[in-house]
Amino acid sequence: MNFEVLTYGNPMAATQLVQMVDDHDMGFLENEVALIRELSGGQDFGLQAVRVENWNRDLSPWAAPAVFGNEDFCGGAQDTLAFLLQHAVSAEAEPGVKTFLGGYSLAGLFALWAGYQTDRFDGIAAASPSIWFPGFVDYMRGNEMKPGKVYLSLGDREERTRNPVMAQVGNAIRQGYDVLQASGIESVLEWNKGNHFKDADLRTAKAFAWLMKQ
């Protein structure tokens, strides 16, 4: 596994954001950073974008068959999280510094999963997460979310797909939100206009900004 960490904003700010990205995400990160600044009311922050080498391998919490194309999910999230905690996030929280982990699509699912693994993050920003991932909502029911704040969102057309696995995303995110609420986690589920491929930068910015304003 090879990871590249790119830093945006102020690395010394009291708010630090961590986001898993791929080459596609890199094209709109600067705009996302500007949107976060605007939506958070001009707050100072740093963003560490961690570019993954293989999306399906590096961000999936466990192995699962492919749901589109022919590339299976390989369950490499544990190694990815170990890298984050060693290289992108200090092992212990520094006084006065808040660290939020977030992402879009499978990176949003990874962020949710990571919240069940470690208390190192103060909040989770899961924008249009791949919460349809086989077995994930059951995993949420059986485990404890460690950060106290979780943002969820979904496009209002995302569940309208012919793919039978991905079509479960609407039901899954509603159930996942109910699990968080029942667990006493400060959480929100926001519905955006459009399908999965619309406004990824804006949706991710809204997710981080919500955490920053709580």
C-alpha positions as MATLAB code, in Angstrom:
seq = 'MNFEVLTYGNPMAATQLVQMVDDHDMGFLENEVALIRELSGGQDFGLQAVRVENWNRDLSPWAAPAVFGNEDFCGGAQDTLAFLLQHAVSAEAEPGVKTFLGGYSLAGLFALWAGYQTDRFDGIAAASPSIWFPGFVDYMRGNEMKPGKVYLSLGDREERTRNPVMAQVGNAIRQGYDVLQASGIESVLEWNKGNHFKDADLRTAKAFAWLMKQ';
ca = [
       0.000    0.000    0.000;
       1.269    3.446   -0.947;
      -0.239    6.630    0.460;
       0.514   10.259   -0.309;
      -0.434   12.970    2.187;
      -1.159   16.458    0.857;
      -1.754   19.377    3.211;
      -4.162   22.267    2.616;
      -4.940   25.224    4.826;
      -3.191   25.760    8.150;
      -1.459   22.674    9.581;
      -1.143   24.451   12.947;
      -4.851   25.303   13.278;
      -6.907   24.027   16.205;
      -9.188   22.181   13.772;
      -7.660   19.451   11.648;
      -9.551   17.554    8.931;
      -8.444   14.233    7.465;
      -9.920   12.958    4.199;
      -9.180    9.874    2.114;
      -9.093   10.759   -1.597;
      -8.329    9.305   -5.008;
      -7.135   10.932   -8.225;
     -10.689   12.008   -9.105;
     -11.088   13.835   -5.789;
      -7.827   15.694   -6.291;
      -9.433   17.728   -9.070;
     -11.834   19.521   -6.726;
      -9.999   19.603   -3.383;
      -9.040   23.274   -3.616;
     -12.669   24.182   -4.274;
     -13.762   21.945   -1.393;
     -11.345   23.736    0.942;
     -12.799   27.087   -0.115;
     -16.332   25.778    0.468;
     -15.433   24.472    3.927;
     -14.043   27.872    4.848;
     -17.201   29.591    3.587;
     -19.682   27.166    5.155;
     -17.879   27.119    8.512;
     -18.049   30.881    8.800;
     -14.419   31.503    7.993;
     -12.944   29.162   10.608;
      -9.237   28.359   10.471;
      -8.419   24.724    9.729;
      -5.964   22.356    8.137;
      -6.898   19.523    5.788;
      -4.774   16.475    5.213;
      -5.816   14.687    2.029;
      -4.547   11.113    2.001;
      -4.436    9.728   -1.526;
      -5.036    5.991   -1.713;
      -3.574    3.693   -4.324;
      -6.496    1.272   -4.689;
      -9.946    2.542   -3.640;
     -11.705   -0.835   -3.288;
      -8.795   -2.467   -1.505;
      -7.627    0.305    0.788;
     -10.986    1.605    2.050;
     -13.175   -1.513    2.406;
     -13.601   -2.769    5.996;
     -13.782   -6.428    4.994;
     -13.749   -8.524    1.857;
     -16.864   -8.480   -0.332;
     -17.645   -9.325   -3.975;
     -17.703   -6.600   -6.606;
     -21.028   -4.804   -7.030;
     -20.023   -2.944  -10.196;
     -17.290   -3.889  -12.629;
     -15.196   -6.889  -11.659;
     -12.994   -5.509   -8.875;
     -13.759   -7.131   -5.525;
     -13.456   -5.354   -2.188;
     -10.345   -6.645   -0.434;
     -10.821   -5.424    3.131;
      -7.663   -3.337    3.511;
      -9.152   -0.650    5.765;
      -7.281   -1.834    8.857;
      -3.902   -1.215    7.219;
      -5.089    2.166    5.960;
      -6.233    3.215    9.417;
      -2.911    2.089   10.880;
      -1.135    4.371    8.396;
      -3.410    7.283    9.304;
      -2.781    6.932   13.001;
       0.954    6.663   12.479;
       1.593    9.238    9.767;
      -1.363   11.573    9.265;
      -2.733   11.928   12.792;
      -0.804   12.222   16.039;
      -1.208    9.160   18.243;
      -2.764   11.227   21.032;
      -4.947   14.298   20.867;
      -3.026   17.521   21.340;
      -4.609   19.909   23.854;
      -7.207   22.105   22.214;
      -6.968   20.432   18.788;
     -10.053   18.824   17.225;
      -9.534   16.211   14.510;
     -12.345   15.161   12.176;
     -12.193   12.262    9.710;
     -14.349   12.354    6.613;
     -14.769   11.416    3.012;
     -17.088   10.815    0.100;
     -18.517    7.520   -1.170;
     -16.352    4.564   -0.062;
     -14.114    7.041    1.785;
     -17.214    8.073    3.745;
     -17.852    4.437    4.640;
     -14.211    4.100    5.716;
     -14.622    7.124    7.981;
     -17.719    5.610    9.582;
     -15.959    2.289   10.098;
     -12.904    4.030   11.578;
     -15.169    5.655   14.151;
     -15.852    2.192   15.547;
     -12.132    1.380   15.741;
     -10.595    4.353   17.551;
     -11.504    7.321   19.715;
      -8.755    9.404   18.135;
     -11.239   11.402   16.035;
     -13.636   13.957   17.482;
     -16.204   13.538   14.721;
     -16.985   11.663   11.508;
     -18.067   13.324    8.246;
     -19.618   10.693    5.972;
     -20.877   12.324    2.771;
     -22.879    9.972    0.529;
     -21.130    6.999    2.156;
     -21.252    3.530    0.599;
     -23.334    2.345    3.536;
     -24.932   -0.245    1.246;
     -21.702   -2.214    1.810;
     -22.687   -5.802    2.705;
     -23.144   -6.269    6.438;
     -22.254   -2.732    7.449;
     -25.501   -1.656    9.129;
     -25.486   -4.888   11.145;
     -21.908   -4.030   12.122;
     -23.108   -0.632   13.357;
     -25.770   -2.319   15.464;
     -23.239   -4.588   17.136;
     -20.468   -2.080   17.854;
     -19.898    1.243   19.606;
     -19.258    4.490   17.735;
     -16.439    6.163   19.649;
     -16.551    9.798   18.376;
     -19.537   11.702   19.746;
     -20.547   13.442   16.500;
     -21.432   11.929   13.110;
     -22.683   13.653    9.955;
     -24.449   11.561    7.311;
     -25.774   12.642    3.927;
     -27.173   11.132    0.758;
     -28.415   12.356   -2.600;
     -32.162   12.005   -3.006;
     -31.703   10.013   -6.220;
     -28.924    7.693   -5.062;
     -31.233    4.808   -4.187;
     -32.799    4.948   -7.660;
     -30.342    2.612   -9.335;
     -30.698   -0.692  -11.127;
     -27.887   -2.201   -9.097;
     -29.726   -4.252   -6.426;
     -26.975   -3.902   -3.808;
     -26.437   -0.176   -4.224;
     -30.202    0.427   -4.373;
     -30.263   -0.436   -0.653;
     -28.295    2.708    0.191;
     -31.394    4.711    1.144;
     -32.746    2.085    3.524;
     -29.256    1.483    4.895;
     -28.519    5.119    5.699;
     -31.904    5.591    7.369;
     -31.270    2.524    9.515;
     -27.705    3.606   10.251;
     -28.906    7.028   11.342;
     -31.464    5.398   13.645;
     -28.682    3.286   15.182;
     -26.597    6.386   15.893;
     -29.566    8.232   17.374;
     -30.462    5.302   19.606;
     -26.851    5.181   20.795;
     -26.939    8.821   21.887;
     -24.513   10.002   19.194;
     -25.000   13.630   18.149;
     -25.830   13.040   14.498;
     -27.677   14.377   11.489;
     -28.848   12.920    8.178;
     -28.990   15.495    5.385;
     -30.561   14.835    1.995;
     -29.004   16.530   -1.033;
     -30.427   16.958   -4.506;
     -29.210   14.595   -7.205;
     -27.525   11.258   -7.709;
     -24.242    9.969   -6.307;
     -22.082   11.873   -8.792;
     -23.408   15.376   -8.118;
     -21.545   18.014   -6.070;
     -19.112   15.722   -4.233;
     -16.988   18.705   -3.190;
     -19.966   20.642   -1.823;
     -21.417   17.620   -0.029;
     -18.089   16.827    1.624;
     -17.591   20.470    2.586;
     -21.044   20.559    4.176;
     -20.162   17.447    6.174;
     -16.952   18.891    7.612;
     -18.514   22.311    8.212;
     -21.339   20.780   10.242;
     -18.823   19.154   12.577;
     -16.786   22.351   12.861;
     -19.856   24.373   13.865;
     -21.126   22.015   16.565;
];
